[in-house]
Amino acid sequence: MENKVRFKLHKVKKHWITIAASSLAIGASLIGLGQVGADEVKPETTAVISPENVVSDSNLETSASLITRTEVAPTSTVVENTSSAAVSTDTTPTNVATQPTETTATQPSNEADKKVETAQSSETATTDRGAEPATDKQNTNENKSEITEVSEHPLSGQEISITRGKFTSDDQGNWYYTKDGKNLTGWNNVEDREYYFQEDGKQVKGQFVEVNGKNYYLDDHTGMLLVNCYLDKDGKHYQIDENGVVTERTKLPTNITGGHFEANDKGEWSYITEQGEKLTGFQYVDGVELYFDKDGKQLKGQEITVDGKTYYLDQNTGALLKNSYRNWSEKQIISRYKTNYIYHTSYFNRDGIRATGLVKTAAGFIHYFDENGELLKNVAVNVGGTTYVFGERGRLARKSFIWDKVDFTFPENVNFYYGDEKGHAVKGLQTIDGYQLYFDKDGRQAKDKIVQIDGKTYYFDKNNGRMVKNQWASVNVGGISPASKDYRSYYLGNDGAAVTGWQDIDGKHLYFTDTGIYASNGIYSINGKNYLFEKGQLVKDAYGVVDKPGAKVRLKYTYRTNADGEVLTGKQIIDGTEYIFASDGQVVDGVVRYDGKLYLVKDSKIEKNYFGAFFSKNEILGGINFTGIYGTDENGVLLEGVQRSLDGQLHYFQPEVKSVDKPTWKEIDGKRYRLTKWYLPEHHAGMYTTIILTNDTLKVDDKTYTIDNEGVATEFTAKNQFVRDDNWNWYYYDTDGKLLTGRQTIDGVQLYFDKNGKQVKGSLVDIDGDTYYFDKDSGVMWTNSSLTLNGMTYEIDDQGRVTSSLRNTFVQDKDGDWTYLKDKGQVATGWQTIDGIQLYFDGTGKQIKGERILIDGKYYYFDKNSGELLRNAFHSFSSYIHYFGNDGAQVFGWYTINGHRVYFKEDGLQAKDNVLLIDGNYYYFNQDGQLLVNGSAKSYNSLYLADSEGKLLSGWREIDGKTYYLDPSEKHYYYNRTASIDGKTYLFGSYAELLRNDTNYAYASDENGIVRTGFYRTDKGYLCYLEPRVISDYQPTWKEIDGKLYHFEKSTSLGKHLYGSPITTNATLEKDGKTYVIDENGVATEKVN
């Protein structure tokens, strides 16, 4: 029987209400609802472990400048066992199924927090639950807990919840709520809970209330309005929706009684019915809802997933957790000596389903739970186009600030939000606590930011976010490194708007741009003209330096202004000197093009009649760079082509002088020129320049040339004349044009030419067993004189024979060098075998020791102590190691050492860990210098495959079950990148292995290794877009693809080697004042009301 006691009718906030009193208790399905308004259960002593009782609202600061707290997890959830859990409920079901206590089989609780994926079998559904008209799990209208919009205080109608009052009681046990010295009356929302107080202030409890034809119920103990729960009263069963409206339940579960629990030898419990059958699936046993797996084993202390919904079973009783929070922690081992706990909170609704999305709990609190059921705290969430702000307990933040990150290591990464009286994120310009603040379109508070509002510029303080007035402000719009920072300064006026134009501030006449930027140091445009400013004032008729941000160093650029401060550009005459400035006014160095001509300028000054090395300023690293050797005419225009410069020599200008390391032929306009190093150093650079030979004859290889005054070379046949080569060695051609060799008399003078025709000068020569000396300048053979070489004095007779009184002996000079005198006292030169040892003596008779020298086109090395020729051995010269073969000559090219085929490069170094192109084929030599043959090898990021001759293979290859694309030329690198091959783009790994169905460096590939494009779902489940590189933005952004609109979130890790912006799915967002609904494929469609 439902007992309704009628009271006086009251009108509160346009609602007619009737209050009915009853003393009957609420049924077992109700929970205790946190803070209450009676002494029976005081808020500060409640046993409920939930976000509601962690921190009181009265402790929250509402001013952003006072927020310094970090998030602290509830102490009640700190446990040693990483899988332990705490459940938030302060009522215990009165009809818990009784399980026997036996000495042979006790029932331990299962390991907590272990998620078990379970599904009811069809047999269970038919046998155990089929007789019911409908079950709690089946009736979708009854187990709804998620909401798409918040119903705000439906009965009290208050916009702001009442806080910082207190509950008091009289000696009759009646309760009152006092605020500012007055007792509340009628409907009121206190601490986010709805209560009703009579006209005399007495709180109403345990009564049905009818308001405008709808029934509500006030809790027996707390007096709060019940929402989102079940109610059993007077033998009837009710359900209460998220707004507190009470309706009678018509579909109830079957309650099983008469059976018994029993345990197996593992301590696993089952329930045996009166018919002897084991229960499976969800079952009401003695009024308590339990769950049994397909084998009939009761599950406890774990989450289970059934038909896509997640439930939690008490670790002691196995009862399905309903209308309760669940708090648990995970232990995270950071280091050997440091452990961290990660705390989690979930909520299970009246049907035991873990809540997700926007949820109103039975206590009337509104939370947001993510897709994993995790309570979100200190976060702003967009739901249905409305942004809600949730505080540190996960409750709506009303008239208060929240911050979305409690790690203040990088303050710029912390976003502040402010919730209005409904907990909605405020946006735009707001006045809060008397201060003007600004929040962007997503609700983020502007701090240390410049904001445009109605065409004016404002700045909001970096600490408290308040609008700054009557003072200076600077904002870094560049990077975080010192080199990349780029500060913009503003002066904010009386109304907070940045001043513009010319202003008199602190006695100075300063300029600000149309957007309020202070002309501190830089180029600013006024009426279409560019002016140079320094500290807000014009730089007139002078040079000025502008400092700009760079990647690694600050960049400094110089400008020149006229008398009005306007930046000069193009060709200008200053004090009679011509200058050329860049189109943007920069002072420039080097070669510049102006009016179709190339000029050489130094600090923008035109260099006229110039020849020499030129050094330009390095704007990035500082200092100067050598740019080349140039020549200019009388107007400063660069010389080009074959031109005679100020040094009187012909040069080839391109426009810098063509430089060669060795004499080279160059054909220009069909004419042949000989380019060579000029023996006089270029005086500016301390280096040799390159000239074109003129007025000379020259031997090159086996041909002779005559070169005229313009440098043009013509081949001719030399006869009866001396001709030099590029190294200033002289040759003589006879009347038939043939080279002379050996001993010759020319114009009555005895000379000597070696076997190649080169005239001998300043050297001893062994001719037919006798030694002769030829003058170092003229090459004439000496006679009847004394000769001193290397500290040794020799006599020369009238036949030119050089002799000594010593015979068959070594002689050491004062410098420690050795000479050998043969059997007639002749000085030994060239190759000599003495006492069976092969030695070598130069043209002065000095023995070569410890030197590598060139002899007849080959290099040889002679021991530093004995002078013996080195054979079949390596020798180190500084950091270079060379090998000398069986004949003593240094080895170049292919060679075999100890049975291994090796190769020596042009510089004489052995090829090691190197790929070489030899005679059109590529070869790989390992770190020991051995040739790779019939196998594969890895080096750095490359893999090589060689055939039986050691030739490296190319193209697609299968090696050890992996596919590689080999290119030994390394003209293209295929490791850790994408590459186009035969018109298709492939993705490769660290050794050029083809990546199939994989990701690497922001790319993804298909089963053939071809780079994917378009939409892609990652291994973490993110939807992204490949172009083919994954789209990545530092801030959320909207993009249109193939005519459809998509929202991309801030970049994050999407999966293995994939960092980018995920596409938002299954959400509702605001854009340009419009609401868009986003489906599971990320397609955003405008919501039409």
PDB file of C-alpha atoms in Angstrom, residues 1002 1024-1037 1048-1053 1058-1063:
ATOM      1  CA  ALA A1002      55.230   8.764 -41.078  1.00  0.00           C
ATOM      2  CA  CYS A1024      44.406   9.135 -40.179  1.00  0.00           C
ATOM      3  CA  TYR A1025      45.049  10.416 -43.700  1.00  0.00           C
ATOM      4  CA  LEU A1026      48.154   9.723 -45.780  1.00  0.00           C
ATOM      5  CA  GLU A1027      49.275  12.188 -48.491  1.00  0.00           C
ATOM      6  CA  PRO A1028      51.272   9.800 -48.613  1.00  0.00           C
ATOM      7  CA  ARG A1029      52.962  11.156 -45.476  1.00  0.00           C
ATOM      8  CA  VAL A1030      50.527  11.215 -42.593  1.00  0.00           C
ATOM      9  CA  ILE A1031      48.940  14.610 -42.028  1.00  0.00           C
ATOM     10  CA  SER A1032      50.456  16.178 -38.932  1.00  0.00           C
ATOM     11  CA  ASP A1033      49.489  19.453 -37.277  1.00  0.00           C
ATOM     12  CA  TYR A1034      50.495  20.889 -33.927  1.00  0.00           C
ATOM     13  CA  GLN A1035      46.988  22.183 -33.342  1.00  0.00           C
ATOM     14  CA  PRO A1036      43.537  20.753 -34.175  1.00  0.00           C
ATOM     15  CA  THR A1037      42.406  21.762 -37.652  1.00  0.00           C
ATOM     16  CA  PHE A1048      42.155  16.520 -37.428  1.00  0.00           C
ATOM     17  CA  GLU A1049      43.306  16.514 -33.813  1.00  0.00           C
ATOM     18  CA  LYS A1050      46.652  17.624 -32.398  1.00  0.00           C
ATOM     19  CA  SER A1051      49.525  15.377 -33.451  1.00  0.00           C
ATOM     20  CA  THR A1052      50.238  12.358 -31.289  1.00  0.00           C
ATOM     21  CA  SER A1053      51.709   8.879 -31.586  1.00  0.00           C
ATOM     22  CA  LEU A1058      53.804   6.936 -37.068  1.00  0.00           C
ATOM     23  CA  TYR A1059      53.310  10.365 -35.527  1.00  0.00           C
ATOM     24  CA  GLY A1060      50.582  12.603 -36.821  1.00  0.00           C
ATOM     25  CA  SER A1061      47.077  13.993 -36.433  1.00  0.00           C
ATOM     26  CA  PRO A1062      44.272  11.476 -35.885  1.00  0.00           C
ATOM     27  CA  ILE A1063      40.914  12.142 -37.515  1.00  0.00           C
TER      28      ILE A1063
END
